[in-house]
Amino acid sequence: MNTRIFKKIFAAFTLMFVTMLSLASLPGVKQYIPDVSGEYVYYQDSSFKNETVVGFLYFDDSTYAARIYSAANAKTKSTEKDITIYVNVDPSKSGFTLTGEKIDGTVEGNSDLVNYLHDMLYEFAKRRQNEPLDSIENKVVTDTFNQFGGNVKIKYNSLVPIFNIEEISGADGKPVLQIQTCGLLVDSSDTSFTSFKGVNGLPKDKKRVFKKDKRSEEVEVNGGSQKITLDTQWQQSMQNLWLLGDYALLSINEMKLPEGMDIEQALDLLSRRFTQSTTHSYSVWQQAKVTRTENRLSIMNVFFQPESGNVTRDFKIVTRKSDGNFAMLTFTVFDGVYQKSRFYFDTILKSYRVE
């Protein structure tokens, strides 16, 4: 298991709280969780005959991108479609007013797709402007959306960046637009947004051989305030970081609550960040599980890396301690290994305690 993942966790953790204080948002919209430069979202768009995904990317209040991708289909004799438009808007206007545009991809013969992306930017922005959100609780509204057949129900969720739209279902109750992944680009060279080609269901991980060790011992960290039971196969690689060979990693850390932010704000922001993709490692939204209590946040994600074929299962537990600090556990394991030894790994997670 690559320790590169570990470094990303804490770089992102710091970024989360810094960016919470920004005022980034769509024109005419006050975001409960401000958008961060590089955040994006992708949906499966069932209004097309072929498997199609539509994505949106936020650069800043005046710059966005929209992309549509459809794979080639031999049955329908259709070729691959991949078009991205980069648009500038006037943030001082109440509507989504375009001031400039750049298009990547073959426009000839695909002007309908370019127009479709324009329509989605306008329509999603307009609907979001009419629906205030002041928490991460789901909000479902009935609306009319001609592009999706007329009467629809739109499910809003502040964990989803940009338009906060999680799903749009038709009159028959079936999703016509359903979120597949959300992400955050790490820098200008990150091509995760323009490389995404869709992910459905639970991707299958590579085959791996893993044998359990029955011996175990309790590990204390941060002065004994956090404890977990590990067997002797787990080797300490860095301070507060343990590796189970190349199969899994576990880290236990602590962080103060930043000044000017209450615990509810902090946990809401963490809920969004921890369900996001990283560089070419795409979170599978439909597999994620988020559990919240007053002082505790637990998140399980599945991440798919198309280039390597790896699938990882990631657990994060954030707990507010009695001294006001956050205790955080991160546990990442290859999904094929987890599925075959679920009881073993779940037992380790259940042994985690914060005092």
XYZ file of C-alpha atoms in Angstrom:
355
model
C 0.000 0.000 0.000
C 1.593 3.252 -1.171
C 2.371 5.759 1.608
C 1.741 8.481 -0.995
C -1.926 8.085 -0.051
C -1.079 8.906 3.556
C 0.613 12.193 2.625
C -2.374 13.233 0.510
C -4.735 12.640 3.405
C -3.160 15.286 5.606
C -2.467 17.769 2.816
C -6.191 17.604 2.023
C -7.099 17.743 5.713
C -5.317 21.088 6.106
C -6.786 22.457 2.862
C -10.302 21.629 4.012
C -10.337 24.066 6.885
C -8.477 26.850 5.078
C -10.914 26.847 2.168
C -13.968 26.698 4.412
C -13.438 30.391 5.069
C -13.680 31.320 1.366
C -16.835 32.696 -0.238
C -16.741 30.742 -3.514
C -20.122 30.028 -5.078
C -22.251 30.105 -8.193
C -23.523 33.544 -9.262
C -26.566 34.401 -7.172
C -26.031 31.455 -4.784
C -24.866 31.306 -1.177
C -23.216 27.926 -0.701
C -23.500 26.225 2.682
C -20.174 24.522 1.918
C -18.106 26.862 -0.296
C -16.753 25.336 -3.497
C -12.974 24.996 -3.820
C -10.992 25.571 -6.993
C -10.625 22.216 -8.748
C -13.778 20.584 -7.390
C -15.810 18.604 -9.909
C -18.788 16.272 -10.187
C -19.836 13.635 -12.728
C -23.263 12.188 -13.461
C -24.542 9.245 -15.453
C -26.915 10.782 -17.989
C -29.579 8.248 -18.988
C -31.255 10.624 -21.433
C -28.756 9.333 -24.016
C -28.985 5.881 -25.635
C -25.291 5.154 -25.138
C -23.534 5.074 -21.752
C -22.873 8.763 -21.173
C -21.389 10.812 -18.352
C -21.664 14.576 -17.910
C -19.313 16.476 -15.617
C -18.850 19.983 -14.256
C -15.698 21.613 -12.881
C -15.286 24.754 -10.777
C -12.127 26.863 -11.214
C -13.290 30.107 -9.593
C -16.415 32.270 -9.456
C -15.964 33.320 -13.077
C -14.559 30.132 -14.681
C -16.160 26.705 -15.112
C -15.863 23.653 -17.335
C -18.432 21.140 -18.560
C -17.661 17.820 -20.251
C -19.680 15.081 -21.920
C -18.247 11.643 -22.671
C -19.791 8.656 -24.459
C -17.862 5.502 -25.295
C -17.973 3.987 -28.767
C -20.788 1.474 -29.244
C -20.606 -1.207 -31.951
C -24.321 -2.072 -31.671
C -25.453 1.469 -32.381
C -22.471 2.078 -34.700
C -21.621 5.223 -32.749
C -18.117 6.593 -32.253
C -16.544 7.872 -29.059
C -17.693 11.362 -28.064
C -15.532 13.529 -25.797
C -16.161 17.279 -25.629
C -15.168 19.769 -22.937
C -16.146 23.418 -22.867
C -14.431 26.009 -20.686
C -16.576 29.046 -19.971
C -16.166 32.426 -18.348
C -19.127 34.016 -16.602
C -19.856 37.381 -15.015
C -20.065 36.710 -11.253
C -21.713 40.076 -10.663
C -24.810 39.006 -12.614
C -27.599 37.120 -10.883
C -27.851 34.610 -13.736
C -25.261 32.396 -15.427
C -24.051 34.950 -18.002
C -21.330 33.719 -20.350
C -18.541 36.148 -21.297
C -16.169 33.744 -23.066
C -15.714 30.142 -24.139
C -13.150 27.589 -25.311
C -14.024 24.135 -26.690
C -11.843 21.007 -26.637
C -12.945 18.123 -28.826
C -14.481 17.617 -32.245
C -17.260 20.161 -32.694
C -18.130 19.279 -36.312
C -21.112 16.948 -36.198
C -21.411 17.359 -32.420
C -22.881 20.845 -32.102
C -25.905 19.296 -30.374
C -23.638 18.092 -27.547
C -22.071 21.535 -27.153
C -25.540 23.062 -26.980
C -26.551 20.417 -24.456
C -23.666 21.378 -22.169
C -24.671 25.031 -22.468
C -28.247 24.137 -21.548
C -27.154 22.122 -18.522
C -24.988 24.963 -17.196
C -27.833 27.452 -17.527
C -30.575 25.144 -16.268
C -28.681 23.742 -13.281
C -27.538 27.195 -12.195
C -31.056 28.622 -12.491
C -32.606 25.838 -10.429
C -29.935 26.007 -7.756
C -30.484 29.761 -7.424
C -34.120 29.049 -6.595
C -33.388 26.457 -3.894
C -31.560 27.744 -0.791
C -29.613 25.120 1.175
C -28.473 25.799 4.724
C -27.343 22.304 5.772
C -26.144 18.995 4.309
C -29.575 17.410 4.669
C -31.075 16.112 1.421
C -33.732 18.302 -0.165
C -36.089 16.947 -2.849
C -38.172 19.307 -4.991
C -40.609 18.757 -7.851
C -39.792 20.665 -11.012
C -40.298 20.724 -14.774
C -37.233 19.947 -16.869
C -37.899 19.607 -20.605
C -34.483 18.096 -21.320
C -35.399 15.186 -19.043
C -38.932 14.568 -20.247
C -41.010 17.080 -18.287
C -41.949 16.513 -14.658
C -38.971 15.526 -12.495
C -37.823 15.353 -8.901
C -34.466 16.953 -8.120
C -32.509 15.780 -5.087
C -30.124 18.394 -3.665
C -27.231 17.595 -1.336
C -24.624 20.104 -0.102
C -21.981 17.366 -0.108
C -22.099 17.597 -3.920
C -20.083 20.547 -5.272
C -21.122 23.311 -7.692
C -24.871 22.809 -8.283
C -25.448 20.566 -5.226
C -27.552 18.259 -7.430
C -27.277 14.589 -6.463
C -29.988 13.073 -8.656
C -32.807 13.897 -11.048
C -35.558 11.307 -11.477
C -38.307 11.241 -14.085
C -42.068 10.863 -13.721
C -41.591 7.074 -13.423
C -39.266 7.520 -10.454
C -36.200 6.226 -12.319
C -33.012 8.347 -12.284
C -32.312 10.171 -15.535
C -29.278 11.904 -14.044
C -27.411 10.219 -11.188
C -24.143 11.172 -9.533
C -21.198 8.835 -10.124
C -18.272 10.650 -8.504
C -17.070 13.928 -7.014
C -13.456 15.015 -6.905
C -10.857 17.675 -6.249
C -7.959 18.327 -8.627
C -4.631 18.701 -6.806
C -3.047 21.130 -9.284
C -3.191 22.416 -12.872
C -1.499 19.279 -14.231
C -4.092 16.909 -12.745
C -6.085 15.396 -15.650
C -8.556 13.435 -13.522
C -11.517 15.499 -14.735
C -10.803 15.161 -18.463
C -9.870 11.456 -18.133
C -12.979 10.166 -16.384
C -15.009 7.667 -18.432
C -17.578 6.515 -15.912
C -17.901 3.945 -13.157
C -20.971 1.862 -12.297
C -21.727 -0.503 -9.445
C -18.820 -1.935 -7.440
C -15.662 -2.237 -9.578
C -13.844 -5.574 -9.236
C -10.425 -5.453 -7.625
C -7.382 -7.480 -8.685
C -6.844 -10.904 -7.139
C -4.495 -10.932 -4.168
C -3.422 -13.573 -1.628
C -3.594 -12.549 2.029
C -3.196 -14.707 5.155
C -4.265 -13.503 8.594
C -2.222 -13.646 11.805
C -4.187 -14.527 14.947
C -1.771 -12.819 17.358
C -2.729 -9.303 18.409
C -1.838 -6.478 20.761
C -3.302 -3.119 21.691
C -1.568 -0.057 20.282
C -1.715 3.256 22.115
C -1.019 6.569 20.389
C -1.166 10.268 21.278
C -0.525 9.668 24.950
C -2.931 6.755 25.103
C -5.985 8.820 24.105
C -6.488 6.618 21.023
C -6.214 2.849 21.052
C -6.602 0.063 18.503
C -5.857 -3.655 18.453
C -3.479 -4.893 15.745
C -1.726 -8.199 15.149
C 1.998 -8.599 14.623
C 1.730 -8.457 10.833
C 1.170 -4.707 11.097
C 4.472 -2.852 10.968
C 4.929 0.744 12.086
C 6.301 2.683 9.108
C 6.084 6.261 10.389
C 4.856 7.949 13.521
C 1.188 6.962 13.849
C 1.279 4.975 10.567
C 1.107 1.181 10.263
C 1.335 -0.970 7.124
C -0.035 -4.454 6.570
C 2.455 -5.438 3.884
C 1.236 -4.113 0.550
C -2.399 -4.778 1.456
C -3.483 -2.015 3.828
C -2.438 1.055 5.796
C -3.732 2.583 8.984
C -3.017 5.998 10.472
C -4.129 7.583 13.737
C -3.695 11.300 14.294
C -5.024 14.326 16.117
C -5.835 17.880 15.064
C -7.193 20.991 16.728
C -10.483 22.548 15.675
C -9.564 25.761 13.824
C -10.530 29.061 15.422
C -13.766 30.569 14.154
C -15.287 27.236 13.140
C -17.786 25.178 15.119
C -17.822 21.395 15.179
C -20.876 21.091 12.940
C -19.225 23.164 10.211
C -16.007 21.184 10.487
C -17.685 17.777 10.279
C -19.869 18.889 7.356
C -16.809 20.038 5.452
C -14.961 16.809 6.224
C -17.970 14.849 4.994
C -17.626 16.482 1.586
C -13.859 16.204 1.315
C -13.674 12.586 2.419
C -16.176 11.479 -0.247
C -14.123 13.017 -3.075
C -11.838 11.475 -5.650
C -8.101 12.122 -5.677
C -5.693 12.023 -8.628
C -7.016 9.370 -11.049
C -8.549 7.538 -8.080
C -12.305 7.927 -8.388
C -14.683 7.621 -5.458
C -17.766 5.551 -6.270
C -20.537 7.734 -4.856
C -23.222 5.051 -4.789
C -21.008 2.835 -2.597
C -20.216 5.507 0.010
C -21.662 5.392 3.530
C -21.657 8.476 5.761
C -22.711 8.233 9.421
C -22.945 11.294 11.660
C -23.551 11.796 15.351
C -23.073 14.948 17.395
C -19.333 14.432 17.902
C -18.400 11.679 15.471
C -18.158 11.202 11.722
C -17.657 7.821 10.034
C -17.192 7.510 6.273
C -16.632 4.460 4.077
C -15.637 4.965 0.448
C -14.704 2.763 -2.476
C -12.061 4.171 -4.842
C -11.390 2.900 -8.374
C -8.113 3.486 -10.219
C -8.815 2.720 -13.920
C -5.162 2.903 -14.985
C -3.993 0.171 -12.575
C -7.271 -1.682 -12.076
C -6.920 -1.321 -8.301
C -9.961 -0.874 -6.073
C -9.489 0.306 -2.485
C -11.907 0.552 0.410
C -11.275 3.523 2.659
C -12.584 4.144 6.174
C -12.293 7.421 8.063
C -13.449 8.013 11.622
C -13.271 11.526 13.090
C -14.138 11.965 16.775
C -14.381 15.090 18.923
C -12.372 14.434 22.087
C -13.174 15.762 25.543
C -10.357 18.319 25.199
C -11.966 19.710 22.015
C -9.444 18.285 19.547
C -10.252 15.930 16.683
C -9.030 12.335 16.756
C -8.836 10.834 13.255
C -8.401 7.287 12.041
C -7.773 6.457 8.374
C -7.875 2.830 7.259
C -7.314 1.893 3.595
C -7.288 -1.651 2.208
C -7.484 -3.236 -1.241
C -11.117 -4.176 -1.732
C -10.411 -7.739 -2.924
C -8.508 -8.403 0.306
C -11.227 -6.756 2.399
C -14.036 -8.759 0.803
C -12.332 -12.090 1.564
C -11.388 -11.128 5.131
C -14.178 -8.749 6.041
C -14.550 -10.008 9.637
C -10.811 -9.596 10.275
C -10.705 -5.969 9.142
C -14.045 -5.037 10.695
C -12.809 -6.401 14.029
C -9.789 -4.104 13.864
C -12.004 -1.113 13.135
C -14.373 -1.982 15.968
C -11.426 -2.137 18.398
C -10.628 1.545 17.804
C -11.301 3.680 20.885
C -10.980 7.373 21.700
C -10.719 8.535 25.288
